[in-house]
Coordinates of C-alpha atoms in Angstrom, one line a residue:
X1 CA 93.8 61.9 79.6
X2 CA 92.0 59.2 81.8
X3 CA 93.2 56.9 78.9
X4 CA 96.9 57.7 79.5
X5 CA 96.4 57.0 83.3
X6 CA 95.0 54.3 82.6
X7 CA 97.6 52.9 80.8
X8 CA 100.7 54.4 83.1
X9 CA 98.8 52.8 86.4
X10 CA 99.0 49.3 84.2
X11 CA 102.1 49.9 82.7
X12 CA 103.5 50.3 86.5
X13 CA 102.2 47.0 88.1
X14 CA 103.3 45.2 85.0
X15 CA 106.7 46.4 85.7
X16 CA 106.7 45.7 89.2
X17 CA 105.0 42.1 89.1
X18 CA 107.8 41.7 86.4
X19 CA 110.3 42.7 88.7
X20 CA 109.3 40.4 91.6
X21 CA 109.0 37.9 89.8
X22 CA 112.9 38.5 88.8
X23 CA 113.7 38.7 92.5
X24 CA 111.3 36.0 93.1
X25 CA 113.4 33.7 91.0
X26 CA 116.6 34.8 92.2
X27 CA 115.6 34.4 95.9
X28 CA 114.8 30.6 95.1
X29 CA 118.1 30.5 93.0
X30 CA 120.4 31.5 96.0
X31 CA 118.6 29.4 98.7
X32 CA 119.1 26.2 96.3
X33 CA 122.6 27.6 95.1
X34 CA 123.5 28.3 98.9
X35 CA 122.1 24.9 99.9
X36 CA 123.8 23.2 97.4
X37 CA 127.2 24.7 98.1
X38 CA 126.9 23.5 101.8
X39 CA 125.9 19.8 101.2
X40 CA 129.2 20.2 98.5
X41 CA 131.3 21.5 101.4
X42 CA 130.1 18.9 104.0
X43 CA 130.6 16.4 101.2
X44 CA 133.9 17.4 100.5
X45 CA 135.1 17.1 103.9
X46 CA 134.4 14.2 104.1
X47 CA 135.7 13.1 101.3
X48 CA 138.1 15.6 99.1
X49 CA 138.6 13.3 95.9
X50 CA 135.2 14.5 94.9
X51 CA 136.5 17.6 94.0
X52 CA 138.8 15.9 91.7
X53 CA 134.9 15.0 89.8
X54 CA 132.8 18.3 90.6
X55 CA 135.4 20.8 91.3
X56 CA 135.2 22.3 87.9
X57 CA 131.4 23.0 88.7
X58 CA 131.7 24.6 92.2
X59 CA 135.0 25.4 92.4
X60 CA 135.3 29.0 89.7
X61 CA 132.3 30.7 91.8
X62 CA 133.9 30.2 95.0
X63 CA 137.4 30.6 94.1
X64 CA 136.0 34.5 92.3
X65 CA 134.1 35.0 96.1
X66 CA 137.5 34.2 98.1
X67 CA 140.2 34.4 95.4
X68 CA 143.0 33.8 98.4
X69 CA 141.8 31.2 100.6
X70 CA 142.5 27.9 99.4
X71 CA 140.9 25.9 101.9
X72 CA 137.7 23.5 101.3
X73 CA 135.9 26.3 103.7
X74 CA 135.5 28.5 100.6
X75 CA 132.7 26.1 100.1
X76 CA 130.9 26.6 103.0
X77 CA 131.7 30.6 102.9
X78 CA 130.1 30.4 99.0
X79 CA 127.1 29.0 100.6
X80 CA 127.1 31.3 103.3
X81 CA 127.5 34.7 101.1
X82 CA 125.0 33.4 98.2
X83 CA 122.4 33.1 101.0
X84 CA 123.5 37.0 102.7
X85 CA 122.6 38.0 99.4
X86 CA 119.1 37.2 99.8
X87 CA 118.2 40.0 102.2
X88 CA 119.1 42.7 99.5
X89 CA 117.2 40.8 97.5
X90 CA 114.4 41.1 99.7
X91 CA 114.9 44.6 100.7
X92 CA 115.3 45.5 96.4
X93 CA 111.5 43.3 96.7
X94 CA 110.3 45.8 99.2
X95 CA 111.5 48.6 97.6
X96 CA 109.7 47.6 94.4
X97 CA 106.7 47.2 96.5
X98 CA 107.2 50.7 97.7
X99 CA 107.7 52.3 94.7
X100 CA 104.8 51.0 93.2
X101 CA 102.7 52.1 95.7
X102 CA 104.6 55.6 95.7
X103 CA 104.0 55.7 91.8
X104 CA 100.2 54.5 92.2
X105 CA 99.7 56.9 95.0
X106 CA 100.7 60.0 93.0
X107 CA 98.9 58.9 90.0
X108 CA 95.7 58.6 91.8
X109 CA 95.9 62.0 93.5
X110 CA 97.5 63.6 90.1
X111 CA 94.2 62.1 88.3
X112 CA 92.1 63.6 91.7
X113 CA 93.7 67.2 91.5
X114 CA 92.5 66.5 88.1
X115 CA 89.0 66.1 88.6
X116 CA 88.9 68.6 91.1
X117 CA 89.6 71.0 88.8
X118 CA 87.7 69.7 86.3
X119 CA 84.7 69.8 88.5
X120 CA 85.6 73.3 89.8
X121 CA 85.6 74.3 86.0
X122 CA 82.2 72.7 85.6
X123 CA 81.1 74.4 88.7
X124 CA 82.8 77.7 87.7
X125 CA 80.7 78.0 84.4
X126 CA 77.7 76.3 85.7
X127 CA 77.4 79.6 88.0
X128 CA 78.8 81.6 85.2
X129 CA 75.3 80.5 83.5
X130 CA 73.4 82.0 86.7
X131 CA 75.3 85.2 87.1
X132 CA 74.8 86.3 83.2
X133 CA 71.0 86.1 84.2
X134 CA 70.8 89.5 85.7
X135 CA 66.8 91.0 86.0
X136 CA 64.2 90.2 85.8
X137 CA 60.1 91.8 84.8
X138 CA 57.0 91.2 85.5
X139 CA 53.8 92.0 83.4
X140 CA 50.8 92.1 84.5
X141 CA 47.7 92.9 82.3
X142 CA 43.9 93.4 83.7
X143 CA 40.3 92.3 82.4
X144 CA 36.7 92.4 83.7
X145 CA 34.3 90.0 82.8
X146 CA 31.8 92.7 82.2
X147 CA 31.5 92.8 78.8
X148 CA 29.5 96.2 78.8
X149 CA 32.8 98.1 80.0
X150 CA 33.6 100.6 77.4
X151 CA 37.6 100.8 76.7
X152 CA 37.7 104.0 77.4
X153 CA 36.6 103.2 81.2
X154 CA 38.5 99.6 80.8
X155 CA 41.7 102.1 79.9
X156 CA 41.3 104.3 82.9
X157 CA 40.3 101.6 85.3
X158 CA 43.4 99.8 84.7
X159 CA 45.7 103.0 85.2
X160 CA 44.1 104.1 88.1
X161 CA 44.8 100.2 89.5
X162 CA 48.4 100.3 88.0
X163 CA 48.8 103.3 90.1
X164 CA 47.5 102.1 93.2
X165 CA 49.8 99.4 92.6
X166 CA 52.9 101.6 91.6
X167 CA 52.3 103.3 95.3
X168 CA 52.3 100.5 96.8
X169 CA 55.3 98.8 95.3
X170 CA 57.2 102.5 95.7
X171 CA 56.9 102.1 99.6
X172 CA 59.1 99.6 99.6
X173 CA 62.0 101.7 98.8
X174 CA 63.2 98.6 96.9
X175 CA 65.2 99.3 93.4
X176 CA 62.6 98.2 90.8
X177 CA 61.4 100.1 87.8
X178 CA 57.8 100.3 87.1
X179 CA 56.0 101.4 83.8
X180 CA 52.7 102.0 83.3
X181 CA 50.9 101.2 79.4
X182 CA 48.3 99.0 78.6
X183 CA 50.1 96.6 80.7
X184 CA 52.1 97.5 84.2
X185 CA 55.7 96.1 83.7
X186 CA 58.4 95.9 87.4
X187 CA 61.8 95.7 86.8
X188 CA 65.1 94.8 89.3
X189 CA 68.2 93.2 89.4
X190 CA 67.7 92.5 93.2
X191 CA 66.2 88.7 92.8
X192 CA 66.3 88.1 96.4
X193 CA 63.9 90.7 97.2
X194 CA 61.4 89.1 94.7
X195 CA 59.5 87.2 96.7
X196 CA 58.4 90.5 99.0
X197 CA 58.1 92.4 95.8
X198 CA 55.5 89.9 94.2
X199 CA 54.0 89.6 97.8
X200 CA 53.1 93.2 98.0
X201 CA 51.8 92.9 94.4
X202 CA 49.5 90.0 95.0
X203 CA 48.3 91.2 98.4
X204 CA 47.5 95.0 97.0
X205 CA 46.2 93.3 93.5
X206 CA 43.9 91.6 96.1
X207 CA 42.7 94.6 98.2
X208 CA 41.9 96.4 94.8
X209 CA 39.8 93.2 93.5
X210 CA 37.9 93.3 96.3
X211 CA 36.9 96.9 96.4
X212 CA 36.2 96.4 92.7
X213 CA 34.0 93.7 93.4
X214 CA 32.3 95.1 96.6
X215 CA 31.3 99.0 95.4
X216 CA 31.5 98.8 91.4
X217 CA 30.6 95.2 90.6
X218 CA 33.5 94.7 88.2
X219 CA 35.0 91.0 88.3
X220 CA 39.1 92.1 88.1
X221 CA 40.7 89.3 85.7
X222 CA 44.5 89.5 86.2
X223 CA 47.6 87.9 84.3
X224 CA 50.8 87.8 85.4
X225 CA 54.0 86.6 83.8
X226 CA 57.4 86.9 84.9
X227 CA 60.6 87.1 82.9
X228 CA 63.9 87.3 83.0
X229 CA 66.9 88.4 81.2
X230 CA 70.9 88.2 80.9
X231 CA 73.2 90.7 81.2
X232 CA 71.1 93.5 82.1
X233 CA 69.3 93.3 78.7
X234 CA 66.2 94.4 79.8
X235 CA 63.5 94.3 76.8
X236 CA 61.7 97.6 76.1
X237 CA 58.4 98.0 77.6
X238 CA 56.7 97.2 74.1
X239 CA 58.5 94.0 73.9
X240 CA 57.4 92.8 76.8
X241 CA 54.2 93.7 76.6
X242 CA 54.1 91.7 73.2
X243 CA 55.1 88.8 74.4
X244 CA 53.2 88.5 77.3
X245 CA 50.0 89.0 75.1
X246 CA 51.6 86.3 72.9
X247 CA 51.6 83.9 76.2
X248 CA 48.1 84.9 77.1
X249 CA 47.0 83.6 73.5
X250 CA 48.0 80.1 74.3
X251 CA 44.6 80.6 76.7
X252 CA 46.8 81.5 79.8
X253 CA 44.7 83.9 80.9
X254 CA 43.9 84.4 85.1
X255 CA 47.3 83.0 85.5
X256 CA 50.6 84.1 87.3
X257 CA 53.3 82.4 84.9
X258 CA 57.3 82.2 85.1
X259 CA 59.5 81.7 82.0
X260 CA 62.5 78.9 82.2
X261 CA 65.1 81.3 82.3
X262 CA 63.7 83.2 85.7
X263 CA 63.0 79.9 87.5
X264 CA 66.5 78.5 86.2
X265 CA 67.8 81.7 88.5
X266 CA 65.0 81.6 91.0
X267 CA 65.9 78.6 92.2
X268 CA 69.6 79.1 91.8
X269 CA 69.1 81.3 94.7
X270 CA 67.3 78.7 96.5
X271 CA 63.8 80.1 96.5
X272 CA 60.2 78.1 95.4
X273 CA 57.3 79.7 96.4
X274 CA 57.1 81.8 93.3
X275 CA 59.4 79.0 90.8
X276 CA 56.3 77.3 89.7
X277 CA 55.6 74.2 88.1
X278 CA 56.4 73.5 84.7
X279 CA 53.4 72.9 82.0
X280 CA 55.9 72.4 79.2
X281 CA 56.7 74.9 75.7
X282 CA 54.2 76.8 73.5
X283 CA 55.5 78.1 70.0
X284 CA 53.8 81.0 69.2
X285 CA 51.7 81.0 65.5
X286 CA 52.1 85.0 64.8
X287 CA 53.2 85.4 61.5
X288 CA 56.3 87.7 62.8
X289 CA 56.9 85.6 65.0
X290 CA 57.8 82.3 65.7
X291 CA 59.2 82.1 69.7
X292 CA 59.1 79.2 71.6
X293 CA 57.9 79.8 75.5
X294 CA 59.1 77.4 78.6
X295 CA 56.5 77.8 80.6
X296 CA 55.6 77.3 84.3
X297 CA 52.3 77.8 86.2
X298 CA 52.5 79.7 89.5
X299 CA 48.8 79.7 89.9
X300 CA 46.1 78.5 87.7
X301 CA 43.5 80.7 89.0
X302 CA 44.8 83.9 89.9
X303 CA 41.2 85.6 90.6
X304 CA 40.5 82.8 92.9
X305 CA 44.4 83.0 95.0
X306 CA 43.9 86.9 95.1
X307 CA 40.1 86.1 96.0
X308 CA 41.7 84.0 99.1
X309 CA 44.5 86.6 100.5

């Protein structure tokens, strides 16, 4: 398409400098023609056997102009009309001029209604690509670096923090999903309420490490990774669970982590505090498995932020 206008805005001033140039050349051959007819006429006056020489020449244009007037001022009158007929001339020149510009003018704005829709196409499925990207999950997992914890405590230490947590997210009256396993998983479609509802995660996770810390001596070792997903295809709770102990084998443990696909939205909606910053992809090497993560690190040292709030 740009090709073919293109080629019709060359095309166009190729005619047009084509037809000046016509006009151009006609102009210049009615001043001389018009000049020439009045030296003849002056010359004739003066001396009329010259027509008896050159009347053959002049004498069939102006005789066709004034075909009953047989007076030597057809001569003069010849000269006089030839040269009338340049203003046409230069009117049909300004007209061309016009035109082309008429033609040009059109095409350019034809080719911009084009790229205007062209780009509101582009712009039209770029969103398309955010709106498909409907919720989002985070997972967050808990250690102790006390290795004498027995898994049976280790188990109902993390519930008892996963419910602390689960009462505390609750109170927000938000619309987010929580499950409780071996890992706490919240769900929502509402991404512009995700920055309160990781807040109040963070801050409570915080509260609890500190008690932890303070009255049982248990150093709290949290993980955090957040997804996200399209078309409300929200992965069951095992799924996600499995992948984000896949993403804490790539030694991202003590970390708060964002996939590609949640920060491509995130940031759609114009929010960074929680986008993090991109440390590049990580395949996994399970044998059932072979997923490629696009990560990004929200904080490198979570036990140290939460340590800090």
């Amino acid at each position: 398409m740009t090709h073919t206008n293109n080629l019709f805005r060359i095309e166009t001033k190729q005619k047009a400098a084509l037809f000046r140039k016509m006009i151009t050349f006609s102009i210049l051959a009615l001043l001389f023609m018009s000049f020439v007819y009045m030296i003849y006429w002056v010359g004739v006056m003066s001396d009329d056997t010259i027509i008896d020489y050159t009347g053959h020449l002049f004498t069939p244009l102006a005789s066709f102009l004034f075909p009953y007037d047989d007076t030597l001022y057809i001569y003069r009158n010849t000269s006089m009309v030839l040269f009338s007929l340049i203003f046409p001339m230069m009117l049909m020149y300004y007209l061309i001029d016009k035109t082309e510009s008429k033609l040009l003018k059109e095409n350019r704005e034809f080719i911009e209604r084009q790229e205007k829709n062209k780009l509101k196409l582009e712009e039209k499925n770029r969103l398309r690509e955010f709106d498909i990207i409907k919720t989002y999950s985070i997972c967050l997992s808990l250690n102790y670096k006390n290795s004498n914890i027995k898994p049976e405590t280790k188990k109902c230490l993390n519930n008892a923090v996963f419910q602390k947590l689960k009462a505390a997210l609750n109170s927000l009256n938000k619309n987010i999903r929580i499950s409780i396993n071996d890992v706490m998983v919240i769900a929502s479609e509402n991404f512009e309420d995700y920055d309160r509802v990781y807040g109040v995660l963070l801050k409570t996770l915080a509260k609890i490490q500190k008690i932890l810390n303070e009255k049982h001596n248990f150093n709290l070792i949290p993980s955090i990774t957040t997804d996200a997903y399209q078309n409300n295809d929200l992965m069951n709770l095992s799924d996600i669970q499995k992948r984000h102990y896949e993403i804490q084998n790539f030694k991202m443990e003590n970390r708060a982590l964002t996939s590609a696909l949640f920060r491509k939205k995130y940031q759609h909606l114009k929010h960074n505090k929680f986008a993090g910053i991109p440390i590049g992809e990580y395949i996994s090497s399970d044998k059932n498995s072979n997923e490629t993560y696009e990560l990004n690190v929200v904080f490198k040292d979570l036990s140290k932020i939460l340590a800090s709030l």
